[in-house]
């Protein structure tokens, strides 16, 4: 192999470390180092350097290693074998990371088990080139950002999962709101990871969590979203869960046949229309029950008279509708009065106390 007289970087710009392909050098070889680079001469596992940006001549004058290891005379062009390593010290800002599998966590607020995923990116630069070459690169011909990411993947994933779990489980942060703390969590993780990376001559210039989320098709997460959407809807119209369940029960009862069901439906509809909610529906239901009971008692009193001759039964049968009419008219009047009161209360003319007092007096 020919002796090389000129050594310079010919590697991919994305590489963090690159070894010059030839090891046959001479004491007059010119070593070219660009800005943001450092170079090291390696012979027998001993690193000589660093050679910073500029042009360097490999000679016994500026490389004592050549004299001590090879015993070359001063002057002349003498060949020797050595490796030349370049280290790219430029910051790489776009190394992506992501949790390979979801983190199974229980939401502290809603008590459901959800699979949490996280994604982000970080940037690195070589802070100590010699330490980096000795501890990470070794005998590899090149070392890129993907290789670095694979080296630190285990450390990163352990710390990331731990910090996210602490934020959600120990600090009581719901999965639905943890995204508001991405900046804080990113700073905590960067601080946590710095010592591990510094041990290998690598500096963490930035670390960002871009997203913490749950897969949209997760059944538990979908149920949680539906429940929260329903809660928001009920909050807007002024309901709570217990009231809605009571409303469902009353609506079912109102659909049943019979006078009590019909009266309950009327009372429920009127109460809801006036904004008085379930209590009004319950009151109407009670009134309907009382009227139904009264009708049954009235019918019970009439039953014995069915044995009388038809001539004596006719006057009482004709009087029965006349006895029910006042009750029905009185009930309709009460309904109308309560409706008018509810409108006055809705317009702010009546206070809650005044409305309650008037309602009590009407229902007397």
CSV table of C-alpha atoms in Angstrom, one decimal:
chain,number,residue,atom,x,y,z
A,1,UNK,CA,0.0,0.0,0.0
A,2,UNK,CA,1.3,3.4,-0.9
A,3,UNK,CA,2.4,5.8,1.7
A,4,UNK,CA,-0.2,8.6,2.3
A,5,UNK,CA,1.0,12.2,2.2
A,6,UNK,CA,-2.3,13.9,2.7
A,7,UNK,CA,-5.0,13.0,5.3
A,8,UNK,CA,-8.3,14.9,5.4
A,9,UNK,CA,-12.0,14.2,6.3
A,10,UNK,CA,-13.9,12.4,3.5
A,11,UNK,CA,-16.6,11.0,5.7
A,12,UNK,CA,-20.4,11.6,5.7
A,13,UNK,CA,-21.2,14.9,7.4
A,14,UNK,CA,-23.8,13.0,9.6
A,15,UNK,CA,-21.0,10.9,11.2
A,16,UNK,CA,-19.9,11.7,14.7
A,17,UNK,CA,-16.6,9.9,14.3
A,18,UNK,CA,-14.7,8.7,11.2
A,19,UNK,CA,-11.4,6.8,10.7
A,20,UNK,CA,-9.2,7.6,7.8
A,21,UNK,CA,-9.1,4.4,5.6
A,22,UNK,CA,-5.3,4.1,5.3
A,23,UNK,CA,-2.8,3.5,8.1
A,24,UNK,CA,0.4,3.9,6.1
A,25,UNK,CA,1.7,7.3,6.9
A,26,UNK,CA,5.0,9.2,6.8
A,27,UNK,CA,6.6,11.7,9.1
A,28,UNK,CA,5.9,14.4,6.5
A,29,UNK,CA,2.2,13.6,6.0
A,30,UNK,CA,-0.1,16.6,6.0
A,31,UNK,CA,-3.1,16.3,8.3
A,32,UNK,CA,-6.0,18.7,7.4
A,33,UNK,CA,-8.6,19.3,10.2
A,34,UNK,CA,-11.7,21.4,9.5
A,35,UNK,CA,-13.6,23.7,11.8
A,36,UNK,CA,-15.9,21.8,14.3
A,37,UNK,CA,-13.5,18.8,14.0
A,38,UNK,CA,-10.7,17.2,16.1
A,39,UNK,CA,-8.3,14.6,14.9
A,40,UNK,CA,-6.3,12.0,16.9
A,41,UNK,CA,-3.3,9.8,15.9
A,42,UNK,CA,-3.6,6.4,17.4
A,43,UNK,CA,-0.7,3.9,17.6
A,44,UNK,CA,-0.9,0.8,19.7
A,45,UNK,CA,-4.0,2.0,21.6
A,46,UNK,CA,-2.3,5.3,22.6
A,47,UNK,CA,-4.0,8.5,21.5
A,48,UNK,CA,-1.9,11.5,20.4
A,49,UNK,CA,-3.7,14.8,20.0
A,50,UNK,CA,-6.0,16.5,19.7
A,51,UNK,CA,-5.2,18.2,16.4
A,52,UNK,CA,-7.5,21.2,16.1
A,53,UNK,CA,-8.7,23.1,13.0
A,54,UNK,CA,-5.8,23.8,10.5
A,55,UNK,CA,-2.9,22.0,8.7
A,56,UNK,CA,-0.6,19.7,10.7
A,57,UNK,CA,2.6,17.9,9.6
A,58,UNK,CA,3.1,14.5,11.1
A,59,UNK,CA,6.7,14.7,12.3
A,60,UNK,CA,8.8,13.7,15.3
A,61,UNK,CA,9.0,17.4,16.1
A,62,UNK,CA,5.3,17.8,17.0
A,63,UNK,CA,4.4,14.2,17.6
A,64,UNK,CA,6.7,12.8,20.4
A,65,UNK,CA,4.8,9.5,20.0
A,66,UNK,CA,6.7,8.8,16.8
A,67,UNK,CA,10.1,9.0,18.4
A,68,UNK,CA,9.3,7.0,21.5
A,69,UNK,CA,7.3,4.2,19.8
A,70,UNK,CA,9.1,3.9,16.4
A,71,UNK,CA,12.5,5.4,17.1
A,72,UNK,CA,12.6,7.4,13.8
A,73,UNK,CA,15.6,9.6,13.2
A,74,UNK,CA,15.1,13.3,13.0
A,75,UNK,CA,14.6,14.5,9.4
A,76,UNK,CA,13.8,12.5,6.3
A,77,UNK,CA,10.6,10.8,5.1
A,78,UNK,CA,10.1,7.7,7.2
A,79,UNK,CA,7.0,5.5,6.9
A,80,UNK,CA,5.0,4.2,9.9
A,81,UNK,CA,1.6,2.7,10.6
A,82,UNK,CA,-1.0,4.6,12.6
A,83,UNK,CA,-4.7,5.3,12.6
A,84,UNK,CA,-6.1,8.8,12.2
A,85,UNK,CA,-9.5,9.4,13.8
A,86,UNK,CA,-11.7,12.4,13.1
A,87,UNK,CA,-14.4,13.5,15.6
A,88,UNK,CA,-17.2,15.7,14.4
A,89,UNK,CA,-18.0,18.2,17.3
A,90,UNK,CA,-20.9,19.9,15.5
A,91,UNK,CA,-24.2,19.7,17.4
A,92,UNK,CA,-26.8,17.3,15.9
A,93,UNK,CA,-30.2,18.6,16.9
A,94,UNK,CA,-32.5,16.0,15.3
A,95,UNK,CA,-32.2,12.6,16.9
A,96,UNK,CA,-35.7,11.1,17.3
A,97,UNK,CA,-36.8,8.9,20.1
A,98,UNK,CA,-40.1,7.1,21.0
A,99,UNK,CA,-41.3,4.5,23.5
A,100,UNK,CA,-41.1,1.1,21.7
A,101,UNK,CA,-44.1,-0.1,23.7
A,102,UNK,CA,-46.9,1.7,25.6
A,103,UNK,CA,-46.5,2.4,29.3
A,104,UNK,CA,-49.4,0.8,31.2
A,105,UNK,CA,-50.6,3.3,33.8
A,106,UNK,CA,-53.7,4.0,35.8
A,107,UNK,CA,-55.1,7.4,35.5
A,108,UNK,CA,-55.1,8.8,39.0
A,109,UNK,CA,-58.2,11.0,38.5
A,110,UNK,CA,-60.5,8.6,36.5
A,111,UNK,CA,-59.0,5.3,37.7
A,112,UNK,CA,-58.9,3.6,34.3
A,113,UNK,CA,-55.9,1.7,32.9
A,114,UNK,CA,-54.5,3.3,29.8
A,115,UNK,CA,-51.4,2.6,27.6
A,116,UNK,CA,-49.3,5.8,27.4
A,117,UNK,CA,-46.9,6.5,24.6
A,118,UNK,CA,-44.3,9.3,24.3
A,119,UNK,CA,-42.3,10.8,21.4
A,120,UNK,CA,-39.7,13.4,21.1
A,121,UNK,CA,-36.2,14.4,20.0
A,122,UNK,CA,-32.9,15.4,21.4
A,123,UNK,CA,-29.6,17.0,20.3
A,124,UNK,CA,-26.0,16.0,21.2
A,125,UNK,CA,-22.5,17.1,20.6
A,126,UNK,CA,-19.1,15.5,21.5
A,127,UNK,CA,-17.8,17.3,24.5
A,128,UNK,CA,-14.7,15.1,25.1
A,129,UNK,CA,-13.4,13.6,21.9
A,130,UNK,CA,-10.8,11.4,23.4
A,131,UNK,CA,-13.1,10.0,26.0
A,132,UNK,CA,-15.7,9.4,23.3
A,133,UNK,CA,-13.3,7.5,21.0
A,134,UNK,CA,-11.9,5.4,23.8
A,135,UNK,CA,-15.2,4.5,25.5
A,136,UNK,CA,-17.7,4.3,22.6
A,137,UNK,CA,-16.1,4.1,19.2
A,138,UNK,CA,-13.4,1.5,19.9
A,139,UNK,CA,-12.5,-0.3,16.7
A,140,UNK,CA,-15.5,0.7,14.6
A,141,UNK,CA,-14.7,2.3,11.2
A,142,UNK,CA,-17.4,5.0,11.7
A,143,UNK,CA,-19.8,6.1,14.3
A,144,UNK,CA,-23.1,7.9,13.5
A,145,UNK,CA,-26.0,9.4,15.4
A,146,UNK,CA,-28.1,6.3,15.0
A,147,UNK,CA,-25.4,4.2,16.7
A,148,UNK,CA,-25.3,6.7,19.5
A,149,UNK,CA,-29.1,6.5,19.8
A,150,UNK,CA,-28.9,2.7,20.0
A,151,UNK,CA,-26.2,2.9,22.7
A,152,UNK,CA,-28.3,5.2,24.9
A,153,UNK,CA,-31.7,3.8,24.1
A,154,UNK,CA,-31.9,1.6,27.2
A,155,UNK,CA,-30.9,4.4,29.5
A,156,UNK,CA,-33.3,6.9,27.8
A,157,UNK,CA,-36.3,4.6,27.8
A,158,UNK,CA,-35.9,3.7,31.5
A,159,UNK,CA,-35.6,7.3,32.6
A,160,UNK,CA,-38.4,8.5,30.3
A,161,UNK,CA,-40.9,5.9,31.5
A,162,UNK,CA,-39.9,6.5,35.1
A,163,UNK,CA,-40.4,10.3,34.9
A,164,UNK,CA,-43.7,10.0,33.0
A,165,UNK,CA,-45.0,7.4,35.5
A,166,UNK,CA,-44.0,9.7,38.4
A,167,UNK,CA,-45.8,12.7,36.8
A,168,UNK,CA,-49.0,10.7,36.2
A,169,UNK,CA,-49.1,8.3,39.2
A,170,UNK,CA,-47.2,9.9,42.0
A,171,UNK,CA,-48.0,13.5,41.3
A,172,UNK,CA,-51.6,12.8,40.4
A,173,UNK,CA,-51.5,14.3,36.9
A,174,UNK,CA,-54.3,13.0,34.6
A,175,UNK,CA,-53.3,11.6,31.2
A,176,UNK,CA,-55.7,14.2,29.7
A,177,UNK,CA,-53.7,17.1,31.2
A,178,UNK,CA,-50.1,15.8,31.4
A,179,UNK,CA,-49.4,17.4,28.0
A,180,UNK,CA,-49.5,20.8,29.7
A,181,UNK,CA,-46.3,19.8,31.6
A,182,UNK,CA,-44.2,18.8,28.6
A,183,UNK,CA,-41.7,21.6,29.1
A,184,UNK,CA,-41.2,20.7,32.8
A,185,UNK,CA,-40.8,17.0,32.1
A,186,UNK,CA,-38.4,17.7,29.3
A,187,UNK,CA,-36.2,19.7,31.6
A,188,UNK,CA,-36.3,17.1,34.3
A,189,UNK,CA,-35.3,14.3,31.9
A,190,UNK,CA,-32.4,16.4,30.4
A,191,UNK,CA,-31.0,16.9,33.9
A,192,UNK,CA,-31.5,13.3,34.7
A,193,UNK,CA,-29.7,12.0,31.6
A,194,UNK,CA,-26.7,14.4,31.6
A,195,UNK,CA,-24.5,12.5,34.0
A,196,UNK,CA,-24.9,9.2,32.0
A,197,UNK,CA,-23.9,10.8,28.7
A,198,UNK,CA,-21.1,12.9,30.1
A,199,UNK,CA,-19.4,9.6,31.2
A,200,UNK,CA,-18.9,8.9,27.5
A,201,UNK,CA,-17.8,12.3,26.4
A,202,UNK,CA,-21.2,13.2,25.0
A,203,UNK,CA,-23.2,16.4,25.9
A,204,UNK,CA,-26.9,16.6,25.7
A,205,UNK,CA,-27.6,20.0,24.1
A,206,UNK,CA,-31.4,19.7,24.2
A,207,UNK,CA,-34.1,17.2,25.1
A,208,UNK,CA,-37.7,17.6,24.2
A,209,UNK,CA,-40.9,15.6,24.7
A,210,UNK,CA,-43.1,16.3,21.7
A,211,UNK,CA,-46.1,14.2,22.7
A,212,UNK,CA,-47.5,12.1,25.5
A,213,UNK,CA,-50.7,10.4,24.3
A,214,UNK,CA,-52.9,7.3,24.4
A,215,UNK,CA,-53.8,5.3,21.2
A,216,UNK,CA,-57.2,6.6,20.0
A,217,UNK,CA,-58.6,3.1,19.5
A,218,UNK,CA,-58.0,2.1,23.1
A,219,UNK,CA,-61.3,1.0,24.6
A,220,UNK,CA,-60.7,2.5,28.0
A,221,UNK,CA,-59.6,5.8,26.6
A,222,UNK,CA,-62.7,5.9,24.3
A,223,UNK,CA,-65.0,5.3,27.2
A,224,UNK,CA,-63.3,8.1,29.1
A,225,UNK,CA,-63.7,10.5,26.2
A,226,UNK,CA,-67.4,9.6,25.9
A,227,UNK,CA,-67.9,10.1,29.6
A,228,UNK,CA,-66.2,13.5,29.6
A,229,UNK,CA,-68.2,14.6,26.6
A,230,UNK,CA,-71.4,13.6,28.3
A,231,UNK,CA,-70.4,15.4,31.5
A,232,UNK,CA,-69.7,18.5,29.5
A,233,UNK,CA,-73.1,18.3,27.8
A,234,UNK,CA,-74.8,17.9,31.2
A,235,UNK,CA,-72.9,20.8,32.7
A,236,UNK,CA,-73.9,23.1,29.8
A,237,UNK,CA,-77.6,22.3,30.4
A,238,UNK,CA,-77.3,22.4,34.2
A,239,UNK,CA,-77.7,18.6,34.9
A,240,UNK,CA,-75.6,16.3,36.9
A,241,UNK,CA,-75.4,12.5,36.5
A,242,UNK,CA,-77.9,11.7,39.3
A,243,UNK,CA,-80.5,14.0,37.8
A,244,UNK,CA,-80.0,12.5,34.4
A,245,UNK,CA,-80.5,9.0,35.8
A,246,UNK,CA,-83.7,10.1,37.6
A,247,UNK,CA,-84.9,11.7,34.4
A,248,UNK,CA,-84.3,8.4,32.5
A,249,UNK,CA,-86.3,6.5,35.1
A,250,UNK,CA,-89.2,9.0,35.0
A,251,UNK,CA,-89.2,9.0,31.2
A,252,UNK,CA,-89.6,5.3,31.2
A,253,UNK,CA,-92.4,5.4,33.7
A,254,UNK,CA,-94.1,8.2,31.8
A,255,UNK,CA,-94.3,5.9,28.8
A,256,UNK,CA,-96.3,3.3,30.7
A,257,UNK,CA,-100.0,3.1,30.1
A,258,UNK,CA,-102.4,4.3,32.8
A,259,UNK,CA,-103.4,7.6,34.3
A,260,UNK,CA,-100.4,7.7,36.7
A,261,UNK,CA,-97.9,7.3,33.9
A,262,UNK,CA,-99.7,9.9,31.8
A,263,UNK,CA,-99.8,12.4,34.7
A,264,UNK,CA,-96.2,11.7,35.4
A,265,UNK,CA,-95.3,12.4,31.8
A,266,UNK,CA,-97.2,15.7,31.9
A,267,UNK,CA,-95.6,16.7,35.2
A,268,UNK,CA,-92.1,15.8,34.0
A,269,UNK,CA,-92.5,17.6,30.7
A,270,UNK,CA,-93.8,20.8,32.4
A,271,UNK,CA,-91.1,20.7,35.1
A,272,UNK,CA,-88.3,20.3,32.5
A,273,UNK,CA,-89.8,23.0,30.3
A,274,UNK,CA,-89.8,25.5,33.1
A,275,UNK,CA,-86.2,24.6,34.2
A,276,UNK,CA,-87.4,23.2,37.5
A,277,UNK,CA,-85.8,19.9,36.8
A,278,UNK,CA,-86.5,16.5,38.4
A,279,UNK,CA,-88.1,17.7,41.7
A,280,UNK,CA,-91.1,19.2,39.7
A,281,UNK,CA,-91.5,15.9,37.8
A,282,UNK,CA,-91.5,14.0,41.1
A,283,UNK,CA,-94.1,16.3,42.5
A,284,UNK,CA,-96.3,15.8,39.5
A,285,UNK,CA,-95.8,12.1,39.8
A,286,UNK,CA,-97.0,12.2,43.4
A,287,UNK,CA,-100.0,14.3,42.5
A,288,UNK,CA,-100.9,11.9,39.7
A,289,UNK,CA,-100.5,9.0,42.2
A,290,UNK,CA,-102.8,10.7,44.7
A,291,UNK,CA,-105.4,11.4,42.0
A,292,UNK,CA,-105.2,7.9,40.7
A,293,UNK,CA,-105.7,6.6,44.3
A,294,UNK,CA,-108.7,8.9,44.7
A,295,UNK,CA,-110.3,7.6,41.5
A,296,UNK,CA,-109.8,4.1,42.7
A,297,UNK,CA,-111.4,4.8,46.0
A,298,UNK,CA,-114.3,6.5,44.3
A,299,UNK,CA,-114.8,3.5,42.1
A,300,UNK,CA,-114.6,1.3,45.1
A,301,UNK,CA,-117.4,3.3,46.7
A,302,UNK,CA,-119.5,3.0,43.6
A,303,UNK,CA,-119.1,-0.8,43.2
A,304,UNK,CA,-121.8,-1.8,45.7
A,305,UNK,CA,-124.3,0.3,43.9
A,306,UNK,CA,-124.0,-1.8,40.8
A,307,UNK,CA,-126.5,-4.3,42.4
A,308,UNK,CA,-129.2,-1.6,42.5
A,309,UNK,CA,-131.9,-1.4,39.8
A,310,UNK,CA,-130.9,0.6,36.7
A,311,UNK,CA,-133.3,3.3,37.5
A,312,UNK,CA,-131.5,4.1,40.8
A,313,UNK,CA,-128.0,3.8,39.3
A,314,UNK,CA,-128.4,6.3,36.4
A,315,UNK,CA,-128.3,9.5,38.5
A,316,UNK,CA,-125.1,8.5,40.2
A,317,UNK,CA,-123.4,7.4,37.0
A,318,UNK,CA,-124.2,10.7,35.4
A,319,UNK,CA,-122.9,12.6,38.4
A,320,UNK,CA,-119.5,10.8,38.3
A,321,UNK,CA,-118.0,12.9,35.5
A,322,UNK,CA,-119.3,16.1,37.2
A,323,UNK,CA,-117.3,15.1,40.4
A,324,UNK,CA,-114.1,14.5,38.4
A,325,UNK,CA,-114.4,17.7,36.4
A,326,UNK,CA,-113.6,20.1,39.3
A,327,UNK,CA,-110.5,18.1,40.2
A,328,UNK,CA,-109.2,18.2,36.6
A,329,UNK,CA,-109.9,21.9,36.3
A,330,UNK,CA,-108.2,22.6,39.6
A,331,UNK,CA,-105.1,20.6,38.5
A,332,UNK,CA,-104.9,22.5,35.2
A,333,UNK,CA,-105.1,25.8,37.0
A,334,UNK,CA,-102.3,24.8,39.3
A,335,UNK,CA,-100.2,23.8,36.3
A,336,UNK,CA,-100.7,27.1,34.6
A,337,UNK,CA,-99.9,29.1,37.8
A,338,UNK,CA,-96.7,27.2,38.4
A,339,UNK,CA,-95.7,27.7,34.8
A,340,UNK,CA,-96.2,31.5,35.1
A,341,UNK,CA,-94.3,31.5,38.3
A,342,UNK,CA,-91.4,29.6,36.7
A,343,UNK,CA,-91.3,32.2,33.9
A,344,UNK,CA,-91.2,35.0,36.4
A,345,UNK,CA,-88.3,33.3,38.2
A,346,UNK,CA,-86.4,32.7,35.0
A,347,UNK,CA,-86.7,36.4,34.1
A,348,UNK,CA,-85.4,37.3,37.6
A,349,UNK,CA,-88.6,38.9,38.8
A,350,UNK,CA,-89.0,36.3,41.6
A,351,UNK,CA,-86.2,35.1,43.8
A,352,UNK,CA,-85.7,31.4,44.7
A,353,UNK,CA,-87.3,32.0,48.1
A,354,UNK,CA,-90.3,33.8,46.7
A,355,UNK,CA,-90.8,31.1,44.0
A,356,UNK,CA,-90.6,28.4,46.6
A,357,UNK,CA,-93.1,30.1,48.9
A,358,UNK,CA,-95.6,30.7,46.1
A,359,UNK,CA,-95.2,27.1,44.8
A,360,UNK,CA,-95.9,25.8,48.3
A,361,UNK,CA,-99.0,28.0,48.6
A,362,UNK,CA,-100.3,26.8,45.2
A,363,UNK,CA,-99.8,23.2,46.0
A,364,UNK,CA,-101.1,23.8,49.5
